[in-house]
Coordinates of C-alpha atoms and ligand atoms in Angstrom, one line a residue:
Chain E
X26 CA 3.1 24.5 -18.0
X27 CA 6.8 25.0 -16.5
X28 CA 6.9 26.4 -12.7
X29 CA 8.3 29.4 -13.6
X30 CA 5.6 30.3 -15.8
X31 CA 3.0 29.0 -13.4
X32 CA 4.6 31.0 -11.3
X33 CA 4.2 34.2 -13.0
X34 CA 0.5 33.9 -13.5
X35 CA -0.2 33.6 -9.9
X36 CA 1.5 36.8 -9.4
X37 CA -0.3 38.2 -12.3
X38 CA -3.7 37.1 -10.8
X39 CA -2.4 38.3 -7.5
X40 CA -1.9 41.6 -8.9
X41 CA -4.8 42.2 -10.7
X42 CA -6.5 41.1 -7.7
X43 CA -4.8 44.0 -5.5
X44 CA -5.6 46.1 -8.5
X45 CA -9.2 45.6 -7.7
X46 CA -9.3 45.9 -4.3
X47 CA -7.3 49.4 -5.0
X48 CA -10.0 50.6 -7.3
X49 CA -12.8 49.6 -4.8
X50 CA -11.2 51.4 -1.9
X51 CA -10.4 54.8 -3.8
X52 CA -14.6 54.6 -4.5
X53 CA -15.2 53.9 -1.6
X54 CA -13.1 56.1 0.1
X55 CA -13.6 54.9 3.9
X56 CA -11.4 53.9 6.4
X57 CA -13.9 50.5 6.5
X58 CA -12.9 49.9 3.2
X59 CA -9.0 50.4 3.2
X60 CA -6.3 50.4 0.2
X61 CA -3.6 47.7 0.5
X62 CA -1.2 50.9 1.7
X63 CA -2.6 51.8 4.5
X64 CA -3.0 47.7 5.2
X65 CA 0.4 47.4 4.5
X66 CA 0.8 50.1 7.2
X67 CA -1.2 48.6 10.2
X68 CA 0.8 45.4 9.5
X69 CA 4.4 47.3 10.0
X70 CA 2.3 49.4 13.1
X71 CA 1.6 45.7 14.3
X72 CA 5.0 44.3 13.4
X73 CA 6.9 47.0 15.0
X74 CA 6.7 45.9 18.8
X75 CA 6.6 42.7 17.7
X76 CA 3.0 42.1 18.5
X77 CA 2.5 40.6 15.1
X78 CA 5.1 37.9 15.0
X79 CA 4.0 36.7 18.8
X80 CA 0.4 36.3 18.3
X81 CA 1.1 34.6 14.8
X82 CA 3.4 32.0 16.2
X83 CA 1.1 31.5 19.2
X84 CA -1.4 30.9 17.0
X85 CA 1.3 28.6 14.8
X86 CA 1.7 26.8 18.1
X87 CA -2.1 26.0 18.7
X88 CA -2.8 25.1 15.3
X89 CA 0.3 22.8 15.5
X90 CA -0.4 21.2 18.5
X91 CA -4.3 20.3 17.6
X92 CA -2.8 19.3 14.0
X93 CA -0.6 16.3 15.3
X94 CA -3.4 15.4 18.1
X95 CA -5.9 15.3 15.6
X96 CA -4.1 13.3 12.9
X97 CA -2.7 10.8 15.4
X98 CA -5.9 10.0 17.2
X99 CA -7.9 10.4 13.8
X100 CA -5.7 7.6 11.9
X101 CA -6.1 5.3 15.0
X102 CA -9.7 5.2 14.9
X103 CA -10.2 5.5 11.4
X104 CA -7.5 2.6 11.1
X105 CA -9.6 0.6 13.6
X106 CA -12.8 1.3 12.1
X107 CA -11.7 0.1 8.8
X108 CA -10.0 -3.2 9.8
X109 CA -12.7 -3.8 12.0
X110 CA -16.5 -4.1 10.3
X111 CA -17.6 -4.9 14.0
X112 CA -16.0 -2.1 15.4
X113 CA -17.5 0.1 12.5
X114 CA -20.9 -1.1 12.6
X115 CA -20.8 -0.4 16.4
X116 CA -18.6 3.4 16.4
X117 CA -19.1 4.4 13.0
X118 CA -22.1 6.2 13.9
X119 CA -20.5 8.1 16.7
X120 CA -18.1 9.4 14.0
X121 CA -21.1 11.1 11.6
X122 CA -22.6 12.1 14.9
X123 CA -19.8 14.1 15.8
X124 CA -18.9 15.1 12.0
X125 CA -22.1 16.9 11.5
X126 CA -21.9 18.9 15.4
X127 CA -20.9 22.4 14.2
X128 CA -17.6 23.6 14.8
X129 CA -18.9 26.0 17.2
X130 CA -21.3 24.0 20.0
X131 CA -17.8 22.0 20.2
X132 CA -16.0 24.8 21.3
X133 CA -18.6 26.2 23.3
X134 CA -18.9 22.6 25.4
X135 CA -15.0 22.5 25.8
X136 CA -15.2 25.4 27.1
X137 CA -17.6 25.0 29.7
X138 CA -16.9 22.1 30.7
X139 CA -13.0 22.2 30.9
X140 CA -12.7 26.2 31.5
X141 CA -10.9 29.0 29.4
X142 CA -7.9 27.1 29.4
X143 CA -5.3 26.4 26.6
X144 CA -6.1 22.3 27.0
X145 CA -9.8 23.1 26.6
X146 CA -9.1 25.7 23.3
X147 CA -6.5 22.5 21.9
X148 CA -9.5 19.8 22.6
X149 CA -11.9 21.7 20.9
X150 CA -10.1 22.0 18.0
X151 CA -8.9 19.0 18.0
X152 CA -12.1 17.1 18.1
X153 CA -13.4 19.2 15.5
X154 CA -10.9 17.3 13.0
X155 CA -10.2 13.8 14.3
X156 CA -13.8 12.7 12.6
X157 CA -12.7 13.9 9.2
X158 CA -9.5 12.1 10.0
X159 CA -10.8 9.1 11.0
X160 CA -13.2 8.8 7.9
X161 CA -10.4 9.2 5.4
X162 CA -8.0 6.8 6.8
X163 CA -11.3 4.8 7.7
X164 CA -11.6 4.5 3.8
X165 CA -7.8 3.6 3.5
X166 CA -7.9 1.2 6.0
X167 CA -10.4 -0.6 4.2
X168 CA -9.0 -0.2 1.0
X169 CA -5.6 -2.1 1.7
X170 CA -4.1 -4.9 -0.6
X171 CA -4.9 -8.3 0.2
X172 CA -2.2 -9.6 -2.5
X173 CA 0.1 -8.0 -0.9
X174 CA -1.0 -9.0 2.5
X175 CA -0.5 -12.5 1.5
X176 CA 2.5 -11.6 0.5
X177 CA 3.7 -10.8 3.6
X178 CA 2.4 -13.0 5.6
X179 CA 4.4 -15.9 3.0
X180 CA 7.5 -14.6 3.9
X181 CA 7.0 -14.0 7.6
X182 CA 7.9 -10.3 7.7
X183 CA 7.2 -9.5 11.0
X184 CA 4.7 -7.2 12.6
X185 CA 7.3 -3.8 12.5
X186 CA 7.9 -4.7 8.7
X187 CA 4.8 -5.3 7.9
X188 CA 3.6 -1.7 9.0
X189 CA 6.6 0.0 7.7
X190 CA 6.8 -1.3 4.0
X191 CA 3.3 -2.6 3.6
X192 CA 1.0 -1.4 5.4
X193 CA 1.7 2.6 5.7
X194 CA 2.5 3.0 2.5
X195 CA -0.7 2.3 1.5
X196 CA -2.4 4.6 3.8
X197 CA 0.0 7.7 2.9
X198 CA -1.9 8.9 -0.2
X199 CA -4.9 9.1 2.6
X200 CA -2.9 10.7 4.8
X201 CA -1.5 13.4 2.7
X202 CA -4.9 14.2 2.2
X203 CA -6.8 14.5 5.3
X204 CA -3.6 16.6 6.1
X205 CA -4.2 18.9 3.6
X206 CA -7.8 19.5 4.0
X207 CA -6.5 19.2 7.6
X208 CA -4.3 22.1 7.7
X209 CA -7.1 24.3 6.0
X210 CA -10.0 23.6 8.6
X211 CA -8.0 23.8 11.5
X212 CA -6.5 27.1 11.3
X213 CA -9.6 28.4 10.6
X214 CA -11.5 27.2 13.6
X215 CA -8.4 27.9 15.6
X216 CA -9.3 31.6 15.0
X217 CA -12.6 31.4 16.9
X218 CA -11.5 29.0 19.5
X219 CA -9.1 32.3 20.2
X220 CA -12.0 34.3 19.7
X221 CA -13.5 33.1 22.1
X222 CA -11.6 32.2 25.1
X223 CA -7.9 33.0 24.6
X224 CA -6.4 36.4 25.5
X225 CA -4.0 36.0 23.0
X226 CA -3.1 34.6 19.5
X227 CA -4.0 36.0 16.1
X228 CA -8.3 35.0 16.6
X229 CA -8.1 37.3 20.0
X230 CA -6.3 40.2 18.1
X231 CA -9.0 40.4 15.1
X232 CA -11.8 40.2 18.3
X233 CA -10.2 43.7 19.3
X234 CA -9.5 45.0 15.9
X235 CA -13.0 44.5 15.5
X236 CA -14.1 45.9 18.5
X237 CA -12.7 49.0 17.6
X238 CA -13.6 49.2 13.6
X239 CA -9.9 48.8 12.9
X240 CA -10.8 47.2 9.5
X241 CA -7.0 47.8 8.3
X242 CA -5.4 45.9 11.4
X243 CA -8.2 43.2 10.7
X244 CA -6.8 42.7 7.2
X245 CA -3.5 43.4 8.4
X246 CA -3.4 39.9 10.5
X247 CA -5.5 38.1 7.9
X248 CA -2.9 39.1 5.6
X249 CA 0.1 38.1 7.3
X250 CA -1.3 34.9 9.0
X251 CA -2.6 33.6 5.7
X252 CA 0.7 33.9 3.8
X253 CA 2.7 32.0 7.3
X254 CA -0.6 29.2 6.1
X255 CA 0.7 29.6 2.6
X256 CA 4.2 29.5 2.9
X257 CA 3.9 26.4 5.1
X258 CA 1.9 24.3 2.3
X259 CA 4.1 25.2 -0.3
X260 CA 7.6 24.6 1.7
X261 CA 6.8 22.0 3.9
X262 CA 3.2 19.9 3.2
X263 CA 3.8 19.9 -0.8
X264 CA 7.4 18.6 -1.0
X265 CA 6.9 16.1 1.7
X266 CA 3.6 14.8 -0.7
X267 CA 6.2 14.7 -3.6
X268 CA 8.8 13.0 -1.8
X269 CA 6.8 10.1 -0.8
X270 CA 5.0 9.8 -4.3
X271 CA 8.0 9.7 -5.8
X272 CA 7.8 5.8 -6.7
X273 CA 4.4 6.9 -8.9
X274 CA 4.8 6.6 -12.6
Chain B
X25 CA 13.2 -30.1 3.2
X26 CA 10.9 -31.0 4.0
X27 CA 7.4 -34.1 2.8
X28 CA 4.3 -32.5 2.6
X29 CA 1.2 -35.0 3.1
X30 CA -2.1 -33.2 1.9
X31 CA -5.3 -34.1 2.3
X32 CA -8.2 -31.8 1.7
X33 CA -11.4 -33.4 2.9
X34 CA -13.8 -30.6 1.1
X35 CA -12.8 -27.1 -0.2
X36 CA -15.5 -24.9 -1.5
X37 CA -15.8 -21.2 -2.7
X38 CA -19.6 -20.3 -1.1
X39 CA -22.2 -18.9 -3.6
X40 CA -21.3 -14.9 -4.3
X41 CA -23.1 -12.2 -6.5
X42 CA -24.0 -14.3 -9.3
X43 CA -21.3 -16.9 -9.0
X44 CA -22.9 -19.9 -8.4
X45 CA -21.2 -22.3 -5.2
X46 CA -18.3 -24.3 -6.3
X47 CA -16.7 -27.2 -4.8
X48 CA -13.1 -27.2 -5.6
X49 CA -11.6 -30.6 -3.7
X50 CA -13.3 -33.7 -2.2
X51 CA -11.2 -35.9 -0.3
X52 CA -8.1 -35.2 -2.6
X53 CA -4.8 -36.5 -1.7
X54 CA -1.4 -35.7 -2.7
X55 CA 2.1 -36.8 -0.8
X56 CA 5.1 -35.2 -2.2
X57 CA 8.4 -36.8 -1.2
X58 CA 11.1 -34.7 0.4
X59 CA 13.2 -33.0 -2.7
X60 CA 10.5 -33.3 -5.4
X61 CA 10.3 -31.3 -8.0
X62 CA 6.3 -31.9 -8.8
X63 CA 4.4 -30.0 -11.5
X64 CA 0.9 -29.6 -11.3
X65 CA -0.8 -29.5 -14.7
X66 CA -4.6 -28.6 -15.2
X67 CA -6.6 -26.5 -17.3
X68 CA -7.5 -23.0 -16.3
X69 CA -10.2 -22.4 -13.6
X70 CA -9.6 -26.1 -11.9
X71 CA -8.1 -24.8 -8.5
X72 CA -4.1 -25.2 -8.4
X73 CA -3.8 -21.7 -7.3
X74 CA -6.2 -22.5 -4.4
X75 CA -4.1 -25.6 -3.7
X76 CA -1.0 -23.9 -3.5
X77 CA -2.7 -21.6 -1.2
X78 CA -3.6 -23.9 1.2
X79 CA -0.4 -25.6 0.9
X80 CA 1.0 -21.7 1.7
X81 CA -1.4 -21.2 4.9
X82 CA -3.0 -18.6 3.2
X83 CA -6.3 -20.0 3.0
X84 CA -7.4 -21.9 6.0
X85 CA -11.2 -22.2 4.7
X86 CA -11.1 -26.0 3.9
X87 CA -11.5 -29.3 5.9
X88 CA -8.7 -31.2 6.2
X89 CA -4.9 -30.9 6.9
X90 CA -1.8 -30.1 5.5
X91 CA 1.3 -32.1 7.1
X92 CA 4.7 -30.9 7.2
X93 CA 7.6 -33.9 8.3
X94 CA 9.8 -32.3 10.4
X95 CA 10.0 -28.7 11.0
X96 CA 7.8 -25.8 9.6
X97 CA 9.4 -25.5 6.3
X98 CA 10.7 -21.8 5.1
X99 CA 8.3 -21.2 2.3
X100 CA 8.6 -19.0 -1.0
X101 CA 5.7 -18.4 -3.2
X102 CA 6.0 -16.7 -6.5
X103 CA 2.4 -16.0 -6.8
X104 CA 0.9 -15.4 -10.3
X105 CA 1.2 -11.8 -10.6
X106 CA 4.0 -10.5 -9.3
X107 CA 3.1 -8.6 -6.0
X108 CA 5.7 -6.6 -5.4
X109 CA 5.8 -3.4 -3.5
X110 CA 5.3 -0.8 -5.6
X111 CA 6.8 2.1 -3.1
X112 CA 10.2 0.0 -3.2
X113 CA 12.8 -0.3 -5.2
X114 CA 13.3 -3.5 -6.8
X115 CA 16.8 -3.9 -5.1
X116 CA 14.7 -3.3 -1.5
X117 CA 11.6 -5.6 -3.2
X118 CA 14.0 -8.5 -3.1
X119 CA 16.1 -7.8 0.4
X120 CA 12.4 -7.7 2.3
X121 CA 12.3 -11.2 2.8
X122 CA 16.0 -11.1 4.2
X123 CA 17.1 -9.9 7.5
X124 CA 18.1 -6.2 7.5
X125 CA 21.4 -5.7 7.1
X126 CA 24.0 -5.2 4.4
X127 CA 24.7 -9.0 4.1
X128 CA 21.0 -8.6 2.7
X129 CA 21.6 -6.1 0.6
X130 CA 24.4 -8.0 -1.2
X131 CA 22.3 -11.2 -1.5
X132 CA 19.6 -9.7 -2.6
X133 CA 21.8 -7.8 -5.4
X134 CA 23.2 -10.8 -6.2
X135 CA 20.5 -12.9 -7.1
X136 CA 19.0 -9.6 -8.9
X137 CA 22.5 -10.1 -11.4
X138 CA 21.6 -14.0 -11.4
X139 CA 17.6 -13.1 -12.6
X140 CA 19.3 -10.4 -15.2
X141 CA 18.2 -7.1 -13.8
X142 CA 21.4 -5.7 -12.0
X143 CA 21.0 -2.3 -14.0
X144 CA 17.5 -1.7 -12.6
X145 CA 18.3 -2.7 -8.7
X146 CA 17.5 1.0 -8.0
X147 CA 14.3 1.2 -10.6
X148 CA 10.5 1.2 -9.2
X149 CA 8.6 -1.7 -10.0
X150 CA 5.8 0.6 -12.1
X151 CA 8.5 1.6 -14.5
X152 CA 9.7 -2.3 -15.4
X153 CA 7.6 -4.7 -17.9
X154 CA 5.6 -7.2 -16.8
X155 CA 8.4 -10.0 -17.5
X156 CA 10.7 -7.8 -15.3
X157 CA 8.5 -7.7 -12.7
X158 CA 8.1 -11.5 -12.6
X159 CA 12.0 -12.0 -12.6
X160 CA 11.6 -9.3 -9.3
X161 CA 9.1 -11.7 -8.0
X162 CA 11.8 -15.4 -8.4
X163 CA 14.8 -13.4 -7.5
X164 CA 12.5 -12.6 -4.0
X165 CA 11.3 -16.0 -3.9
X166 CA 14.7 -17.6 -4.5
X167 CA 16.9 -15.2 -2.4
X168 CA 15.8 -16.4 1.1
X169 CA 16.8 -19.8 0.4
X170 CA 13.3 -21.7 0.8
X171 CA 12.4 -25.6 2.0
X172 CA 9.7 -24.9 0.0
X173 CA 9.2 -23.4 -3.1
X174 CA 5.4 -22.5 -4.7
X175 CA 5.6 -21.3 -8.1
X176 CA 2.1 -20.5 -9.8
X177 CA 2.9 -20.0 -13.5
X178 CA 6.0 -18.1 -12.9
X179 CA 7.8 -18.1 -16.7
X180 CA 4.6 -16.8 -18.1
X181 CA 4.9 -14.0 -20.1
X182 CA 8.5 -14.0 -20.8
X183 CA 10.3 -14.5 -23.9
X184 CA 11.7 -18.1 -24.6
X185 CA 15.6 -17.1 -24.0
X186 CA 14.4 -15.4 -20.4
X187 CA 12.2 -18.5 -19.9
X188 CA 15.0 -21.1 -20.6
X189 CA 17.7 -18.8 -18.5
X190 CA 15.2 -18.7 -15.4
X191 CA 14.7 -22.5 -15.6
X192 CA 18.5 -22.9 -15.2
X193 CA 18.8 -20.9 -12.8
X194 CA 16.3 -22.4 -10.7
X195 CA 18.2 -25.8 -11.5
X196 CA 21.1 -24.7 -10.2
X197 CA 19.5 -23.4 -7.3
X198 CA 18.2 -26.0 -6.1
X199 CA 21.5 -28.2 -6.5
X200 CA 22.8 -25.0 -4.3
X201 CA 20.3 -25.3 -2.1
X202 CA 17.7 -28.7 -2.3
X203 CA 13.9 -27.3 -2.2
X204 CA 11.1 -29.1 -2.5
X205 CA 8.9 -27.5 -5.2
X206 CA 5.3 -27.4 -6.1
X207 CA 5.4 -25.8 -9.5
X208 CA 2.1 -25.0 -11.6
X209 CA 2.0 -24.5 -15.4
X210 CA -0.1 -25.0 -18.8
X211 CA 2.6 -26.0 -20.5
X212 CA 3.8 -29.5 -20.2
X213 CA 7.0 -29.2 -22.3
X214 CA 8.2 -26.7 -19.5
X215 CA 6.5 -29.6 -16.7
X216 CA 8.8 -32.3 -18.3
X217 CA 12.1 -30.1 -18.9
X218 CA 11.9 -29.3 -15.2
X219 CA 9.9 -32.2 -13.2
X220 CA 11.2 -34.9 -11.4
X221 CA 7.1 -35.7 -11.3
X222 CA 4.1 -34.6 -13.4
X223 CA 0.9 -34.8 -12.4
X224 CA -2.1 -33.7 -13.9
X225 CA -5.1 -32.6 -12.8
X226 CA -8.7 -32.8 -14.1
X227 CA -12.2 -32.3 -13.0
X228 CA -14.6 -30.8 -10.7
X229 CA -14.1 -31.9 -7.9
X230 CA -10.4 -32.2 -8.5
X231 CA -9.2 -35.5 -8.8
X232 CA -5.5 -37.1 -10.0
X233 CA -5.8 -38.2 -13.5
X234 CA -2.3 -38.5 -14.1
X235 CA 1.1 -39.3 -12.3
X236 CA 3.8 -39.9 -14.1
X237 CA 7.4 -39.8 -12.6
X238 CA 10.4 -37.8 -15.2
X239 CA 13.4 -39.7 -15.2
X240 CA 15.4 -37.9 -17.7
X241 CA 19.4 -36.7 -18.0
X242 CA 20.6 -33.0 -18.5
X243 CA 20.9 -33.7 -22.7
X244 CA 17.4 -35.0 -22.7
X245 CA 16.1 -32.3 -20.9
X246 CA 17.7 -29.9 -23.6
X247 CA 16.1 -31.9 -26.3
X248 CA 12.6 -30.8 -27.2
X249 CA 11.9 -33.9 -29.6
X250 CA 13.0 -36.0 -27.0
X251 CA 10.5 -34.5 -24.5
X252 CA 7.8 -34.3 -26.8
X253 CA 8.5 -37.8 -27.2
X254 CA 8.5 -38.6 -23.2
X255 CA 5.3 -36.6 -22.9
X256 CA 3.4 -38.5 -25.6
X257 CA 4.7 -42.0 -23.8
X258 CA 3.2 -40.7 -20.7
X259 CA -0.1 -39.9 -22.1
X260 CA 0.6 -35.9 -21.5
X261 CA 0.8 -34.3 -24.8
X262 CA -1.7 -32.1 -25.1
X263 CA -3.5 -31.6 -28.8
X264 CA -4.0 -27.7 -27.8
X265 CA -0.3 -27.5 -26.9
X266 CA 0.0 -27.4 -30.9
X267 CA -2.3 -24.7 -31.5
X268 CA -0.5 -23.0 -29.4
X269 CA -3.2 -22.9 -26.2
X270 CA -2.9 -21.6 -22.9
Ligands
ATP302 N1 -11.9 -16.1 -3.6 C1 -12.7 -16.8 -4.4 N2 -14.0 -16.7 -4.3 C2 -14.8 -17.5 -5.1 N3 -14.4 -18.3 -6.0 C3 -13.1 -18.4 -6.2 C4 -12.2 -17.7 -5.4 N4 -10.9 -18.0 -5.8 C5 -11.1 -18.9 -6.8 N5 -12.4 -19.1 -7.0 C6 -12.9 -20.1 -8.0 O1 -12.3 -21.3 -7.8 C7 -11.9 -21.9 -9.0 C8 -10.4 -22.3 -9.0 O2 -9.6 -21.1 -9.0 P1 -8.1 -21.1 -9.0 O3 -7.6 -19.7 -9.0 O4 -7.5 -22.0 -8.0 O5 -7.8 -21.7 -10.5 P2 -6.5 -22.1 -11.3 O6 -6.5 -23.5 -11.5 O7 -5.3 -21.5 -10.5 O8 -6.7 -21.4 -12.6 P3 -5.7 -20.6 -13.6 O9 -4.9 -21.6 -14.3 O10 -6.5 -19.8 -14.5 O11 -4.9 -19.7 -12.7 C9 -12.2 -21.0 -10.1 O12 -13.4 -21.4 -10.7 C10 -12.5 -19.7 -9.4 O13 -13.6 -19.0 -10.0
MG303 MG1 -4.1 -19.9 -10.9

């Protein structure tokens, strides 16, 4: 199928889906159900002074900043753990340990222990995705070429060589993926981190909008903050995978 | 250039899944003068590529010791298959092994025109044939200008025109630049177009069975009776060679 017309069938499915939800909210008839107008209203209400851009970058910022953290410190330990048996034998059970502590009991012990503070929200999220990290690069680390390893150590490439052309590019299809799925967990739990503790960001706005039934301004910022999500897959994640793919056949 | 002296006291591949223990060398010996163009001949499974990997410091699981007169030489290995980086151009496969730098570039280009692949300098190494690959793999080996070349069945796999255009270029390559070389192959009309010594190996344990020193001009080089004839002389024609083995 050509882009275009892959294209148009999202929309189509898009619509119909709207369709739907249009249907369901003239049976319903109740503000706790309502159509995508009166959505489409709250989000211009919320837009108007602005409030909907600032919370939605705020959040953009947390998400960003627990993003790099994680992946950075995730690939170093996974990296470590899969050159390393020793090390693996002797951490890799700290890394399931902390894979299977829900997402919440994390935030809650950040929290507590390091205050209501923006460090403690960016920790907790943070550590919520360096284990998933660490296991998928864990895997590529393992994984690499010995041929080629031999290869470079033949020709005496160097150490900065040797992780530029031989060693990373090996570990980018890993990469690209625990980015992905990356992306996807942490803006959800980035949400209730804000939920929770923040005064501020797109998480503490659906807190109030649900404090005061405001179904509408709920789906309002869900709305808007999951096309900003969208849009940055598409025009940033997804041609960044294809550029460095590009050597595939 | 450099003499190697080697002597591998006891190399053995330990027991694995199924694979019963295997000793590979006992107390084999082998001096290569400074210069020498040695071919190693031996049937399939015997251990040359683990000799040349020992001789490359790759593997360091063996007793004994490899000697290098003089200075640590610069070493080139065309392995058997190819290994080249697949995320890299063919043009950036081959300036790797040079310093960064434009002067690299233009090497590296250069000896890409000399192997026969100019036109594909900018091509990924997936989208070339196996036999393009390999030429990838010399032009890398011979671009850096080695003491020491190791080339593990490098012509395989190409056509004979490719095959007889690669072995003068590594001719005059070596005039260019004098290498010792460790070459392995199955096929001994290659090993005495190209030697200036043959030997073969046999057994397990790996021992010398043959030795045999090539003292032959350019013409007789060119001539395949006249190597047939030489290898038959120097008790290294092999009877499968005619039914087309290896
Ligand atoms: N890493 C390894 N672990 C266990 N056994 C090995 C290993 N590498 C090689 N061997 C065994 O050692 C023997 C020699 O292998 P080697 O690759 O040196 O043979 P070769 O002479 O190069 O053969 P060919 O001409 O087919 O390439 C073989 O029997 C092989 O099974
Ligand atoms: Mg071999």
């Amino acid at each position: 199928m050509s882009t275009a017309s892959r294209l148009l069938m999202s929309a189509l499915s898009l619509l119909a889906l709207m369709l739907v939800w249009q249907v369901a909210a003239w049976w319903a008839a109740s503000p706790l159900l309502p159509g995508p107008a009166a959505v489409l209203a709250a989000m211009m209400r919320a837009a108007e002074g602005g409030a909907l851009q600032r919370n939605i970058a705020i959040t953009l910022a947390r998400v960003a900043a627990s993003f790099i953290i994680a992946m950075l410190l995730g690939s170093a330990i996974g990296i470590a753990l899969g050159r390393s048996p020793r090390l693996n034998e002797l951490l890799g059970p700290w890394v399931i340990v902390l894979l299977n502590l829900p997402a919440l009991v994390i935030i809650i012990l950040c929290y507590v222990w390091f205050g209501l503070t923006e460090a403690a929200a960016i920790t907790a999220v943070s550590i919520n995705k360096i284990p998933n990290v660490a296991v998928t690069m864990r895997e590529g680390a393992a994984a690499l070429s010995r041929d080629l390893d031999e290869m470079a150590r033949v020709y005496r490439l160097g150490r900065w060589k040797l992780l530029r052309h031989v060693t990373l590019p090996q570990l980018v299809p890993f990469f690209t993926a625990s980015a992905r799925s990356g992306l996807a967990l942490t803006w959800k739990i980035v949400l209730v981190v804000e939920l929770l503790g923040r005064s501020n960001g797109v998480g503490f706005e659906l807190q109030t909008a649900f404090q005061m039934f405001d179904v509408a301004l709920v789906l309002a910022y869900a709305l808007a903050f999951t096309a900003v999500v969208q849009l940055i897959e598409i025009g940033l994640l997804q041609p960044w995978e294809r550029r460095v793919n590009r050597w595939r056949r | 250039m450099s003499a190697i002296g080697i002597h591998i006291m006891g190399k053995q591949f330990p027991a694995r899944a199924g694979a019963p223990a295997r000793e590979i060398f006992r107390d084999f010996r082998l001096d290569v003068a400074a210069g020498e163009f040695l071919v190693l001949l031996g049937a399939s499974g015997l251990g040359k590529t683990t000799l040349l990997n020992i001789i490359a410091g790759l593997d360091a699981e063996y007793r004994g010791a490899i000697r290098f007169a003089g200075a640590p030489p610069r070493i080139a290995y065309a392995f058997q298959s190819p290994r080249l980086l697949p995320w890299r151009t063919v043009l950036e496969n081959v300036a790797l092994v040079l310093p960064s730098g434009t002067e690299g570039q233009e090497a590296a280009r250069a000896m890409l025109a000399d192997v026969g692949l100019a036109e594909l300098a900018d091509a990924y190494p997936e989208r070339l044939s196996l036999g393009q690959q390999r030429r990838v793999a010399l032009a890398r080996a011979f671009v850096m200008r080695p003491d020491l070349l190791l080339m593990d069945e490098p012509f395989v796999s190409l056509d004979t025109a490719s095959a007889r255009r690669l072995r003068d270029l590594l001719r005059r390559l070596i005039i260019q630049h004098p290498a010792t070389v460790l070459f392995v192959t199955h096929d001994s009309r290659e090993a005495a177009a190209l030697a200036s010594r043959i030997v073969r190996l046999e057994g397990t344990p790996v021992h010398i069975a043959r030795d045999v020193r090539v003292e032959l001009g350019v013409t007789e080089r060119g001539s395949p009776a006249r190597l047939q004839a030489f290898l038959s002389d120097a008790g290294l024609a092999e009877p499968e060679a005619l039914s087309g083995g290896a």
